[in-house]
Coordinates of C-alpha atoms and ligand atoms in Angstrom, one line a residue:
X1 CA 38.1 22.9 43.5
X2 CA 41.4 24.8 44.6
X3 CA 43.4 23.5 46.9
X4 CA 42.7 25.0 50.5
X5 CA 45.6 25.3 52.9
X6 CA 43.4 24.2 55.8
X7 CA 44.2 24.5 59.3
X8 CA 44.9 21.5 61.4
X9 CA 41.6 21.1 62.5
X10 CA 39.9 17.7 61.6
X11 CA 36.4 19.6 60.0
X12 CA 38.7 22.2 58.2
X13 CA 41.1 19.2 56.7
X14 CA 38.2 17.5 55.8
X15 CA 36.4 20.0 54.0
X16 CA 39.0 20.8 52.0
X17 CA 39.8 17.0 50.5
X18 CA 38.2 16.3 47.4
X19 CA 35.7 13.6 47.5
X20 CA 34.9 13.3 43.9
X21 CA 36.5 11.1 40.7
X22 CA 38.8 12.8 39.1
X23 CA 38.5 12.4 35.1
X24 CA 39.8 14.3 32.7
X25 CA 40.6 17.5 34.9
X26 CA 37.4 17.6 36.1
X27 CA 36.0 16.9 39.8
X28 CA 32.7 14.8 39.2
X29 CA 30.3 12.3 40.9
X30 CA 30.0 9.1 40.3
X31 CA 27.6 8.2 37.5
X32 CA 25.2 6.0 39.7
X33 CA 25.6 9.5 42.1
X34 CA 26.6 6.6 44.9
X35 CA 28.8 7.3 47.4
X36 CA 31.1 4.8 50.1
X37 CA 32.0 5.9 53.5
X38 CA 35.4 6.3 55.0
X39 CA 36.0 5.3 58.5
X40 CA 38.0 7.1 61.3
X41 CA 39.4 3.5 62.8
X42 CA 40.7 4.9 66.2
X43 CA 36.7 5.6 66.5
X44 CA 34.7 3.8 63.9
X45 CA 32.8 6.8 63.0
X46 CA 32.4 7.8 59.4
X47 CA 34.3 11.1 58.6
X48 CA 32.6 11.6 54.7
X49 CA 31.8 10.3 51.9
X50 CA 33.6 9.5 48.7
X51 CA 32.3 9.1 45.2
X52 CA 31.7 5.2 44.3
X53 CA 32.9 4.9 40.9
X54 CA 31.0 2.6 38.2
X55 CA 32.2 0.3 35.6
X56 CA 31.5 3.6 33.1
X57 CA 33.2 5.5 35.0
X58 CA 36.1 3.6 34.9
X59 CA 36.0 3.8 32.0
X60 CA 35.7 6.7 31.3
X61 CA 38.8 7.4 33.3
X62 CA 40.8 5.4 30.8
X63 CA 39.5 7.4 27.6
X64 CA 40.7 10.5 29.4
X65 CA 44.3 9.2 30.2
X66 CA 44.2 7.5 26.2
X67 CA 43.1 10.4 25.5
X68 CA 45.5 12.4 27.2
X69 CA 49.0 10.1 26.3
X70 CA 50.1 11.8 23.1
X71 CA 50.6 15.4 24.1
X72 CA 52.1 14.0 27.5
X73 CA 55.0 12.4 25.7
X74 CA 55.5 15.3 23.6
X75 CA 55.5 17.7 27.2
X76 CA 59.6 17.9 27.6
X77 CA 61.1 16.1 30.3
X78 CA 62.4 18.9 32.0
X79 CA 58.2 20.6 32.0
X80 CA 57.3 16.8 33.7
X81 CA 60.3 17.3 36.4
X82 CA 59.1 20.6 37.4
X83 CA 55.7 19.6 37.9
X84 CA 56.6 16.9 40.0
X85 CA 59.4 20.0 41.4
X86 CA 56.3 21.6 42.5
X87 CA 54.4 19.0 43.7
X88 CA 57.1 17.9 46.0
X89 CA 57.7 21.5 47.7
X90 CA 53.8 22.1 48.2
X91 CA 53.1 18.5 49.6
X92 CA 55.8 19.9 52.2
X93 CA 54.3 23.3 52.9
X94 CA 51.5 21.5 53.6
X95 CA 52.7 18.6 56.0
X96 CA 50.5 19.0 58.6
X97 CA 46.8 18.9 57.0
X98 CA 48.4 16.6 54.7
X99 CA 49.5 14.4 58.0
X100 CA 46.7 15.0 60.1
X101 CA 44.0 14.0 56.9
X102 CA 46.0 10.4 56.7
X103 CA 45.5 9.9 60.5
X104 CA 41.8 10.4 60.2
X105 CA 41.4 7.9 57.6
X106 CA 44.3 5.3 58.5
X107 CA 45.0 5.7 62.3
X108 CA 48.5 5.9 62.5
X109 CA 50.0 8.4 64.5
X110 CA 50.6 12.0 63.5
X111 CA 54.1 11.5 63.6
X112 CA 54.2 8.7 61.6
X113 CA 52.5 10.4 59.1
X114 CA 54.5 13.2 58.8
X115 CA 56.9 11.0 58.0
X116 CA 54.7 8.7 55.3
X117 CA 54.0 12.2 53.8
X118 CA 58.1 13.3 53.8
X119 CA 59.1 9.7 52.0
X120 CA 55.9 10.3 49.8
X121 CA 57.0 13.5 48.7
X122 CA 60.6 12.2 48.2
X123 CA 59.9 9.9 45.4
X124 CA 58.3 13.3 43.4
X125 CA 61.8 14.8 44.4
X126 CA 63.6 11.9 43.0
X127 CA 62.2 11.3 39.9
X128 CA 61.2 14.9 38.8
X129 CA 65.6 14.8 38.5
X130 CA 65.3 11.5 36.5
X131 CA 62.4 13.0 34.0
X132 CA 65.5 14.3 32.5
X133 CA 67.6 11.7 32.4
X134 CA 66.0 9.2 30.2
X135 CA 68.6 8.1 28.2
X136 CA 69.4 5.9 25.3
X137 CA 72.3 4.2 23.3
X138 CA 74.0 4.7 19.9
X139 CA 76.1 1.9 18.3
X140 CA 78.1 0.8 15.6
X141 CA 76.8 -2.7 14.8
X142 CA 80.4 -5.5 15.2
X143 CA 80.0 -5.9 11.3
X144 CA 80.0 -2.3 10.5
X145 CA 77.3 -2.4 8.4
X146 CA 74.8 -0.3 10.7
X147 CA 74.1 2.0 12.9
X148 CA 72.1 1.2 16.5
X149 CA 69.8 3.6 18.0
X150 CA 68.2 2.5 20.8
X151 CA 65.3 4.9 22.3
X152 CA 63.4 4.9 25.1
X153 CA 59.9 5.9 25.4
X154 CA 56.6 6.3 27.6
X155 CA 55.1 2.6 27.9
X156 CA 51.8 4.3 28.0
X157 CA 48.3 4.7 30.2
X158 CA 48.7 2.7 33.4
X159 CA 46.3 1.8 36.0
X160 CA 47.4 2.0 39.4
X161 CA 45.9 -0.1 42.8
X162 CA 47.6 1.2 45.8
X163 CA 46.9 -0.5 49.5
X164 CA 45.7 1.2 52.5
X165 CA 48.8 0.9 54.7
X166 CA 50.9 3.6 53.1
X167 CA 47.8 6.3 51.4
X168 CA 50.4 8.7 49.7
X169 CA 53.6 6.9 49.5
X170 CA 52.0 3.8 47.4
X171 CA 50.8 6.1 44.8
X172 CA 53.9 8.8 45.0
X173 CA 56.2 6.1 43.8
X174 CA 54.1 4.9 41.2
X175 CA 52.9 8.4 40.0
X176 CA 56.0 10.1 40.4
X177 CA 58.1 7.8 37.6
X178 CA 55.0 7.6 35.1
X179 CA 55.1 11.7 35.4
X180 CA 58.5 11.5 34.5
X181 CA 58.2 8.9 31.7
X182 CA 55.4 10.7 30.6
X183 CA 53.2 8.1 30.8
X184 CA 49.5 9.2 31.8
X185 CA 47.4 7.3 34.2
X186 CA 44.0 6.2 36.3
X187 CA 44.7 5.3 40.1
X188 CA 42.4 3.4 42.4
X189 CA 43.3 3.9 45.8
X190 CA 42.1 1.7 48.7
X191 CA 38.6 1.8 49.6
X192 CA 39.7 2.7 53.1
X193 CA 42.0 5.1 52.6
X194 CA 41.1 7.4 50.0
X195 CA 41.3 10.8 51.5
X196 CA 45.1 11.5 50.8
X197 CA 45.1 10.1 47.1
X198 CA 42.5 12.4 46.5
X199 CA 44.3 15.6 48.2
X200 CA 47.1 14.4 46.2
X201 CA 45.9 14.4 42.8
X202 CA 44.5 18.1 43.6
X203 CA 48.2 18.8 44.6
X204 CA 49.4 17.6 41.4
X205 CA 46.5 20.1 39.3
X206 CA 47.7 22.5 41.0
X207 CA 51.2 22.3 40.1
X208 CA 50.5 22.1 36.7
X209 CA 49.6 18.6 35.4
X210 CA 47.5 18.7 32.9
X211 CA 44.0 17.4 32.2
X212 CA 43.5 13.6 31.8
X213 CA 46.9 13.2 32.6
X214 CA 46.3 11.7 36.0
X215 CA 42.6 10.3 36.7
X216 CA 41.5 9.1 40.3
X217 CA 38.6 6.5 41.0
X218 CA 37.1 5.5 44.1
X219 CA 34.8 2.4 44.3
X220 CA 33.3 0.1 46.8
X221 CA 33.1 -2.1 43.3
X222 CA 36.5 -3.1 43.2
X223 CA 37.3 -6.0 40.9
X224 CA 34.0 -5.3 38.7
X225 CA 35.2 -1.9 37.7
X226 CA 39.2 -2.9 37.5
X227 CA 38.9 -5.7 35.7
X228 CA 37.6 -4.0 32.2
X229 CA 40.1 -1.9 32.8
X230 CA 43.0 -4.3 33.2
X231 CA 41.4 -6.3 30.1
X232 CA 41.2 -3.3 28.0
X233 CA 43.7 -2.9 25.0
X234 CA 43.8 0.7 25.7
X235 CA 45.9 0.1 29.0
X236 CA 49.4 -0.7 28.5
X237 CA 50.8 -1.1 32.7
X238 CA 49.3 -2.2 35.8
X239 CA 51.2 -1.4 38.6
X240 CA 49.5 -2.6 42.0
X241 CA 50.9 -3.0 45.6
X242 CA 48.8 -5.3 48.0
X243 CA 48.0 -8.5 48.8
X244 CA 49.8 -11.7 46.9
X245 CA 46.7 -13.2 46.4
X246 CA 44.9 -10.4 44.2
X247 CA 47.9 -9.9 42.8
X248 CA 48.0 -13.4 41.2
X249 CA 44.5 -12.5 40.3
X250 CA 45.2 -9.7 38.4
X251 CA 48.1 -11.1 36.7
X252 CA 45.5 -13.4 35.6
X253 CA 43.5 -11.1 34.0
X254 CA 46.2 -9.1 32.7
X255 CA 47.7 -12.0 30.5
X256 CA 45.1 -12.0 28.3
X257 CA 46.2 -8.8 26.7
X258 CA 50.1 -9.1 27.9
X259 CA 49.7 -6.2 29.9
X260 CA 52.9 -5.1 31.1
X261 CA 53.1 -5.5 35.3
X262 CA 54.7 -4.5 38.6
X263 CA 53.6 -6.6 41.6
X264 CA 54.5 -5.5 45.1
X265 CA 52.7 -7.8 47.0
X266 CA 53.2 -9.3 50.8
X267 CA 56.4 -10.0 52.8
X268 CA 57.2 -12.2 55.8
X269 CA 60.6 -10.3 56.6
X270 CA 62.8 -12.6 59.0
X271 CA 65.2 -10.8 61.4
X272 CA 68.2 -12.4 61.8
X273 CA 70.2 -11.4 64.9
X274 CA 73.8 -12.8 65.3
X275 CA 75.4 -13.4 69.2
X276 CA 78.1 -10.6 68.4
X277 CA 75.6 -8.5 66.7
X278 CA 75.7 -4.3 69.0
X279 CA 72.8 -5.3 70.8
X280 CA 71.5 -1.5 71.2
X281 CA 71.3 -1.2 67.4
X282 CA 69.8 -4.4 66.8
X283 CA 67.0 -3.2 69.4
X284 CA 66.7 -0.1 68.0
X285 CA 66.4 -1.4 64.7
X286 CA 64.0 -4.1 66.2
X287 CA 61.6 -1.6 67.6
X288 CA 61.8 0.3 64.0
X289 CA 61.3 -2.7 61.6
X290 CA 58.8 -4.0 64.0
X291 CA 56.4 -1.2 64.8
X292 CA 56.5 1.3 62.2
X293 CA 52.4 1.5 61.0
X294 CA 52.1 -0.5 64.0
X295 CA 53.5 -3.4 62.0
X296 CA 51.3 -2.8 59.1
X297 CA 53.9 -2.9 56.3
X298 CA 54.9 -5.1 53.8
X299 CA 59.1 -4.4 54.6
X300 CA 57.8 -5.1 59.1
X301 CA 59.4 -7.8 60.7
X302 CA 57.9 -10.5 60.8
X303 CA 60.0 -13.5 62.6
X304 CA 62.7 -12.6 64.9
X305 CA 65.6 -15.7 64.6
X306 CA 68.1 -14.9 67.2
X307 CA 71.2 -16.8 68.0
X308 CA 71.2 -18.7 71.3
X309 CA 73.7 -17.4 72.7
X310 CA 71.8 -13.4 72.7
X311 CA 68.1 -14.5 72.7
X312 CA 67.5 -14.1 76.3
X313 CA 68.8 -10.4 76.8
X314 CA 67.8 -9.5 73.0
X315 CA 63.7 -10.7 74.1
X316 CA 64.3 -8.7 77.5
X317 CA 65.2 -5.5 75.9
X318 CA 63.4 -6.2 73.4
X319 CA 60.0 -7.0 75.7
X320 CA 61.1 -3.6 77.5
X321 CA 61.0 -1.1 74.9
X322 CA 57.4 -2.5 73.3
X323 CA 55.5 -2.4 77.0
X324 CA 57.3 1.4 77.4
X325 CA 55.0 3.0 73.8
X326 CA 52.2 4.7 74.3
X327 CA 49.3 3.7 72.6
X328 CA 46.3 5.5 71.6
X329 CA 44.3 7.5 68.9
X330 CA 46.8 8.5 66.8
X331 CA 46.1 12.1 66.2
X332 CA 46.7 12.7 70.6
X333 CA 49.7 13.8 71.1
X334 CA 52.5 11.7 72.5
X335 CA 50.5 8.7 70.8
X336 CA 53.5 6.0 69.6
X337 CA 51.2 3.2 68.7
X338 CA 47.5 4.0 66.9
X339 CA 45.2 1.7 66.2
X340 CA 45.1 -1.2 63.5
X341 CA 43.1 -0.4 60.4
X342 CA 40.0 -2.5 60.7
X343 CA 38.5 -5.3 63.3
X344 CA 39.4 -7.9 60.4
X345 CA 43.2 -6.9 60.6
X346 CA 43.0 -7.4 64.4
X347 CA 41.3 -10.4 64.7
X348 CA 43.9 -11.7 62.4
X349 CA 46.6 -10.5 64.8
X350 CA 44.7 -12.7 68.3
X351 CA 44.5 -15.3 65.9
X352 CA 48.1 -15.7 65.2
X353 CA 49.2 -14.6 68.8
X354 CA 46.6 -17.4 70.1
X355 CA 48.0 -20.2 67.7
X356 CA 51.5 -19.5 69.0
X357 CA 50.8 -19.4 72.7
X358 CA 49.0 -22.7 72.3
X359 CA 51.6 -24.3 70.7
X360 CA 54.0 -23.2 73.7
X361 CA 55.3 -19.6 72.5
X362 CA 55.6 -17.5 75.7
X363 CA 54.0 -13.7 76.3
X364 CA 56.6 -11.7 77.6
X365 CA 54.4 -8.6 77.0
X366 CA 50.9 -7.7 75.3
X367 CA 49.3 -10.4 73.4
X368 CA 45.8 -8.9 74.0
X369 CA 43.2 -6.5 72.3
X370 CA 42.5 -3.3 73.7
X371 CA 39.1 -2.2 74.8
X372 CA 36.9 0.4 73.8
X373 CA 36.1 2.0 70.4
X374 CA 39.0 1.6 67.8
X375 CA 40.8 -1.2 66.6
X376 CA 43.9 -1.1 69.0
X377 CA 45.8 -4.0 69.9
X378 CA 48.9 -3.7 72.3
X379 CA 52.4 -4.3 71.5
X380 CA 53.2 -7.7 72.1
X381 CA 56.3 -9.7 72.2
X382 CA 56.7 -13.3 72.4
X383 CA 59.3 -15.8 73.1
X384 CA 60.1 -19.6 72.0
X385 CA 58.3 -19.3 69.3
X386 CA 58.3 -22.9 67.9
X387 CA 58.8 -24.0 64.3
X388 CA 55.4 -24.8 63.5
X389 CA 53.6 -21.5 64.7
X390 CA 51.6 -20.3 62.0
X391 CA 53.1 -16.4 63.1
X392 CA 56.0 -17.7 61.2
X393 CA 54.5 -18.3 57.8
X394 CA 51.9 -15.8 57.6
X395 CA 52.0 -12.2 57.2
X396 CA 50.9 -11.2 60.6
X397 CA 50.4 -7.2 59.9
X398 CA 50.4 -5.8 63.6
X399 CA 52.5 -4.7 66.6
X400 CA 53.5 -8.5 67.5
X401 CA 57.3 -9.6 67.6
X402 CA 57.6 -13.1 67.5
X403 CA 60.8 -14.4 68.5
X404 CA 62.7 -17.7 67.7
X405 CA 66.1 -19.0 68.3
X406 CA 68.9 -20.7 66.1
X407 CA 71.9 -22.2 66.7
X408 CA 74.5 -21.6 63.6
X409 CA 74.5 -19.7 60.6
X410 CA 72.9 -22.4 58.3
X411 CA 70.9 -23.0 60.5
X412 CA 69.8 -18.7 60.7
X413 CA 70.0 -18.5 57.0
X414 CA 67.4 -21.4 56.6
X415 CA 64.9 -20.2 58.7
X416 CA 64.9 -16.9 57.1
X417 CA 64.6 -18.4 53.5
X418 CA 61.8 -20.5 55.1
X419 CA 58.8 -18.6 53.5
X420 CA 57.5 -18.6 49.6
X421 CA 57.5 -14.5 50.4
X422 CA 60.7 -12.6 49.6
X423 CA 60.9 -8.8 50.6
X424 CA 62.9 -7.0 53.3
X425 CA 64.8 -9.4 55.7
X426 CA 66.8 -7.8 58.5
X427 CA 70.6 -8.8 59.5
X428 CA 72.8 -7.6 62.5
X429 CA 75.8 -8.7 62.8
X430 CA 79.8 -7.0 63.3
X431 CA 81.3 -9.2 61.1
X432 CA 82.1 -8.7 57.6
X433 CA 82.1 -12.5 56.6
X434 CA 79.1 -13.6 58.4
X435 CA 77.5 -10.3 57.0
X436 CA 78.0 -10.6 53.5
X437 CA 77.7 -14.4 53.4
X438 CA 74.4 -14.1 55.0
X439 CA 73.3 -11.0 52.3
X440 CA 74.2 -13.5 49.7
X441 CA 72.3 -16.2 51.1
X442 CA 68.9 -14.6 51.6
X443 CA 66.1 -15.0 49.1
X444 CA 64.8 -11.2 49.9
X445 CA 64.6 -8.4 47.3
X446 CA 65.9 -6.0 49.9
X447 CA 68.3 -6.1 53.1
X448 CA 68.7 -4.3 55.9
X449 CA 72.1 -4.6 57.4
X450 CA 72.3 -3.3 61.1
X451 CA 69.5 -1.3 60.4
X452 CA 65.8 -1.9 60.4
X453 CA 64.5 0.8 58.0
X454 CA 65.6 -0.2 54.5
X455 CA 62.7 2.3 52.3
X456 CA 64.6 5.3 50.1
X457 CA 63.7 6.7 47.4
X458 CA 66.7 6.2 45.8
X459 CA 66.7 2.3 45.9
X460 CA 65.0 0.0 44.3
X461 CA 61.8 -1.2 46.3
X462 CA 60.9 -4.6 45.5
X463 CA 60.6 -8.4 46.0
X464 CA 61.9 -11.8 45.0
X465 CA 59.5 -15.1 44.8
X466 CA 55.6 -14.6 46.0
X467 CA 56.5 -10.8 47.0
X468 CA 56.6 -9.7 43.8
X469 CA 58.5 -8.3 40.4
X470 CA 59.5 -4.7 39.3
X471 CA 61.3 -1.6 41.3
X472 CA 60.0 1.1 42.3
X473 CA 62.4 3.9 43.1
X474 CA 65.9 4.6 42.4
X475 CA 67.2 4.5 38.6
X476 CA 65.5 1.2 38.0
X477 CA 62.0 2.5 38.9
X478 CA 61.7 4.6 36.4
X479 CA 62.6 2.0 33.6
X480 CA 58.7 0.2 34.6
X481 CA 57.2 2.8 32.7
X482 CA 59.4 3.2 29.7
X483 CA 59.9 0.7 26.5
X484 CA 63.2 0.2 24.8
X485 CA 62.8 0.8 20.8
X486 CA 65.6 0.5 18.3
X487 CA 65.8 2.0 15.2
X488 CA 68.2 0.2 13.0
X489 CA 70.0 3.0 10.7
X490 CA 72.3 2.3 7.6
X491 CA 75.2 4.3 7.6
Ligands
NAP1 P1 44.6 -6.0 49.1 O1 43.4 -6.5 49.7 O2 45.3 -6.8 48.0 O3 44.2 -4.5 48.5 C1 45.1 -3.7 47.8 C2 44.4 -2.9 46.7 O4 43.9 -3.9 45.8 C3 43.2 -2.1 47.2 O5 43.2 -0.9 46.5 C4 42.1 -3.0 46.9 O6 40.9 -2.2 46.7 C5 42.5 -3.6 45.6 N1 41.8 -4.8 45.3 C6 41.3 -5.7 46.1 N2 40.6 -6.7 45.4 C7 40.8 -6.4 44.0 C8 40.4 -7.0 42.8 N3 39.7 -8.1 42.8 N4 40.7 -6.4 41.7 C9 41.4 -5.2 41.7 N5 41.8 -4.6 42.8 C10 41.5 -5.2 44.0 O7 45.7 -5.7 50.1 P2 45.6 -4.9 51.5 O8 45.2 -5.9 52.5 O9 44.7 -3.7 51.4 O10 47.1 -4.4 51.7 C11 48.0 -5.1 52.5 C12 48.9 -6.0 51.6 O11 49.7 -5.1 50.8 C13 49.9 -6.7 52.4 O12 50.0 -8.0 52.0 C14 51.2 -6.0 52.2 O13 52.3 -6.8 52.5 C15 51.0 -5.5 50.8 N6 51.9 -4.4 50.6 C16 53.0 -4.6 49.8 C17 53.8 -3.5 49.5 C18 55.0 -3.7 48.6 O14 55.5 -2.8 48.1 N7 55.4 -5.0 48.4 C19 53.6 -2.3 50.1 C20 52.5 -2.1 51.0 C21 51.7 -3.2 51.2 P3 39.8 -2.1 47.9 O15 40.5 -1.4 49.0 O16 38.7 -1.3 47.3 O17 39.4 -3.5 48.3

């Protein structure tokens, strides 16, 4: 199948996304010739059918990247960058199928996706300039007797398990380092969310990678056809972004070989706002943190903990600017706010919201479901949230800023660290001391000082405690896929 550059009409976008497992270079159907369905969730309706991998297949897939790992090493770096060169400029050229596709299947807003698919591409950008930079070291030993030659190379094939809240970008930042180590690979994208992996991997054929080098299942059989895989001395990396729990799982089943892992599971970002913190920027960075994917990110704010002395006029301005978005299908134009992916996701959002009001949080705006087809639940803010409110702890995944208040810094700093999840947390504050004491302090992988959007592909993504080990992005992503060797040499 070539890749068509489709209009930006849904029919013509969808006709021209593969729907087939990729294996080996070669489009195919699943061997059980099953297929799943992927849902449109700002209408429930099914927009096509994907292949539904099988254990074979699956495996399968890994033979093809095994079989494929050899000559991919061997490729020079600077052949690897300029796929991934190429890659990067045609996902661009082709923003707008590429956005309007991850609206059909996700629901967020057009705009939003233009800029999922942007960040995506960026990571294919980033590291198709670090393929050529993998480096190594040469020693004398401190006795003199030898020399120390330290080499880098490909760790292998990986499997990859991406999430549905971010199609491209999950597997961009996963794909675009093993590229560059020239490592091959087999990706498993969400069951939801399939559509843009698949157009993805057809972008990366086209730009030159070759056969086997990247293989793509789909599969309503999640954990039956990963787990031979994960098990399977042939597969030397699993790299998967998702939920803590499966994670834990599938570090389970990945000791039994001492598979190598990256885990970029959930957050519960806190937000700390300090009483001389530029209250327009902390808003700002409020509404960003807060609603991007309509909350649905690992990185969103979770908890708001803001000082006393600012919490009243931070939850009015606040409260103002979540009422004021427009919500609605997400491919409409002017739509801020789509839907959330699935009824499960949003009945997960009441049940938080409900838990807090009844324990005395306030509404201030939202903190209902909307009707009608979709899965759309309004922006909601709520105040004097108290300690024990189960929003707190758990990952609530949805436009819903709850808001508590603290009195000093210690008192901040341990309400933040109040969570077994590490991520992003969030700090605004004008001075330096409180700033970098605070930064010091947190038990997050990732900060955001005065600012509430901390992704780049040039920093290293990434969690502390139950969110996680392993980067992805800047130098240090790169380094996942790659194995130190040393070659002692006598002079
Ligand atoms: P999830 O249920 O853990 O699913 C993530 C992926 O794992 C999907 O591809 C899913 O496949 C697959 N999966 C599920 N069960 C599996 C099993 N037994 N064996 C192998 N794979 C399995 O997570 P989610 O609800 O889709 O995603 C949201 C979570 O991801 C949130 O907790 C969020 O914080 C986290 N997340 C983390 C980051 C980060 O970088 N730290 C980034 C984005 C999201 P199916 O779709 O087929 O079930």
């Amino acid at each position: 199948m070539s890749t068509l550059h489709a209009g930006t009409h849904p029919s013509e976008v969808l006709d021209s996304t593969p729907t087939q497992l990729l294996i080996g270079g070669v489009w195919r159907n699943s061997s059980s010739g099953r297929t799943l369905a992927v849902e449109d969730p700002a209408t429930g309706r099914t927009l096509v059918h994907v292949a539904d991998a099988t254990v074979e297949d699956g495996d399968a897939a890994l033979a093809a990247a095994t079989a494929a790992q050899p000559g991919w090493a061997a490729t020079p770096p600077r052949e690897r960058g300029e796929i991934l060169r190429r890659a990067f400029e045609t996902i661009l050229s082709r923003i707008e199928d590429l956005a309007l596709l991850m609206t059909l299947e996700m629901g967020k807003s057009l705009a939003e996706s233009r800029a999922e698919i942007r960040y995506a591409a960026e990571f294919f950008r980033w590291f198709s300039e670090e393929a050529v930079r993998i480096g190594g070291r040469f020693a004398t030993s401190p006795d003199g007797a030898t020399r120390l030659l330290t080499i880098k190379r490909p760790v292998g094939p990986c499997l990859f398990i991406t999430p549905w809240n971010f199609p491209m970008a999950m597997g961009t930042r996963k794909i675009g380092p093993a590229v560059a180590a020239g490592c091959t690979m087999v990706v498993k994208p969400a069951g939801q969310t399939p559509l843009s992996m698949l157009a993805l991997a057809q972008i990366l054929i086209d730009a030159g990678l070759p056969d086997g080098v990247l293989n793509v299942v789909t599969t309503s059989t999640t954990g039956a056809v990963m787990e031979p895989l994960i098990r399977d001395p042939r597969l030397r990396k699993l790299s998967f972004t998702g939920s803590t729990p499966v994670g834990q799982r599938l570090i389970e089943q990945s000791a039994q070989q001492l598979l190598r892992t990256s885990m970029e599971l959930g957050g519960n970002a806190p937000f700390l706002v300090f009483d001389d913190a530029d209250l327009d920027a902390a808003v700002d960075g409020a509404v960003a943190a807060k609603m991007r994917n309509v909350g649905q990110a690992c990185t969103a704010a979770n908890r708001f903990h803001v000082q006393a002395g600012i919490a009243e006029e931070f939850t009015r301005r606040l409260t103002e600017r979540l009422a004021a978005l427009t919500v609605g299908p997400g491919s409409e134009d002017g739509v801020e706010v789509g839907p959330l992916v699935d009824q499960a996701g949003r009945t997960k959002v009441a049940k938080l919201v409900a838990d807090a009001v009844a324990r005395g949080a306030t509404v201030t705006t939202g903190g209902r479901a909307i009707d009608g087809p979709g899965h759309f639940y309004a922006p909601t803010v709520l105040a004097d949230v108290p300690a024990g409110a189960r929003i707190l702890r758990e990952e609530v995944f949805g436009p819903v800023a709850a808001i508590a208040t603290f009195s000093t810094e210690e008192e901040g700093i341990a309400a933040a660290n109040d969570t077994e999840y590490g991520l992003a947390a969030y700090v605004f504050t004008r001075d330096v001391g409180c700033a970098l004491r605070v930064c010091e302090a947190l038990e997050a992988g990732m900060i955001g000082l005065n600012q509430g959007v901390i992704s780049n592909p040039a920093a290293p993504f990434g969690g502390l405690k139950a969110s996680g080990f392993g980067r992805e992005g800047g130098s240090e992503g790169i380094e996942e896929y790659l194995e130190t060797q040393y070659v002692g040499i006598a002079p």
